[in-house]
């Protein structure tokens, strides 16, 4: 397997292709990571969330990190890490237009962008009473790596998939 760095352009291309990442925040020397959906635009990522631990923590420490990837198998993958700063869009300093922009960005990525966070409640009658938060991450840095299999590993993988397809050969 050969692992190489990818360019900033390739990092942004991955962030445009995928919509799920793992968001890391930390408080009092304790890290916390959760999978979340996001939408990318240059220099920013947008999110929709229910109010809970990650929001409480990011309000206290806005320095965050997000990792996203496309994994073919352990020899063939691409991974991007973003660091940045949390900003909540529900607060008065952000206008309705900015929340609307976040909503449009998320809808462009997935028509049911609101479904996962709200699904957690289980009880539909409670949905209207749930506190929700639009937030964004202003990107400070991005780095990415790509792994590609060496010829030997590719041949081994090819053999495994052939054996799976033709077990009696
Ligand atoms: C593919 C995918 C996409 C998702 N997209 C979104 C999204 O766009 N927005 C969103 O708000 N949420 C999303 N979720 C759910 C998200 O991962 C969290 O579970 C959720 O947001 C609650 O996080 P919280 O910090 O508010 O936890 P709280 O509700 O405050 O939970 C408290 C405790 O529950 C446990 N916990 C919470 N989440 C998880 C988890 N995912 N796995 C294991 N333990 C957990 C932790 O121990 C935590 O301390 C997604 C999950 C998946 C798998």
JSON list of C-alpha atoms in Angstrom, two decimals, residues 12 41-42 44 47-48 63 73-74 78 82 91 115 118 134 141 164-165:
[
{"chain": "A", "resi": 12, "resn": "UNK", "atom": "CA", "xyz": [-12.50, 19.95, -1.08]},
{"chain": "A", "resi": 41, "resn": "UNK", "atom": "CA", "xyz": [-19.04, 25.23, 0.78]},
{"chain": "A", "resi": 42, "resn": "UNK", "atom": "CA", "xyz": [-15.66, 26.91, 0.35]},
{"chain": "A", "resi": 44, "resn": "UNK", "atom": "CA", "xyz": [-17.22, 26.32, 5.65]},
{"chain": "A", "resi": 47, "resn": "UNK", "atom": "CA", "xyz": [-24.74, 21.22, 10.18]},
{"chain": "A", "resi": 48, "resn": "UNK", "atom": "CA", "xyz": [-28.18, 20.70, 11.71]},
{"chain": "A", "resi": 63, "resn": "UNK", "atom": "CA", "xyz": [-12.18, 24.49, 18.49]},
{"chain": "A", "resi": 73, "resn": "UNK", "atom": "CA", "xyz": [-10.99, -1.43, 1.72]},
{"chain": "A", "resi": 74, "resn": "UNK", "atom": "CA", "xyz": [-8.04, -1.20, 4.08]},
{"chain": "A", "resi": 78, "resn": "UNK", "atom": "CA", "xyz": [-9.07, 8.56, 0.98]},
{"chain": "A", "resi": 82, "resn": "UNK", "atom": "CA", "xyz": [-10.50, 19.54, 8.84]},
{"chain": "A", "resi": 91, "resn": "UNK", "atom": "CA", "xyz": [-27.92, 33.39, 17.91]},
{"chain": "A", "resi": 115, "resn": "UNK", "atom": "CA", "xyz": [-34.43, 13.43, 9.42]},
{"chain": "A", "resi": 118, "resn": "UNK", "atom": "CA", "xyz": [-35.04, 14.43, 14.74]},
{"chain": "A", "resi": 134, "resn": "UNK", "atom": "CA", "xyz": [-27.94, 25.17, 12.95]},
{"chain": "A", "resi": 141, "resn": "UNK", "atom": "CA", "xyz": [-6.95, 23.89, 7.95]},
{"chain": "A", "resi": 164, "resn": "UNK", "atom": "CA", "xyz": [-15.91, -15.41, -3.56]},
{"chain": "A", "resi": 165, "resn": "UNK", "atom": "CA", "xyz": [-17.61, -15.39, -6.95]}
]
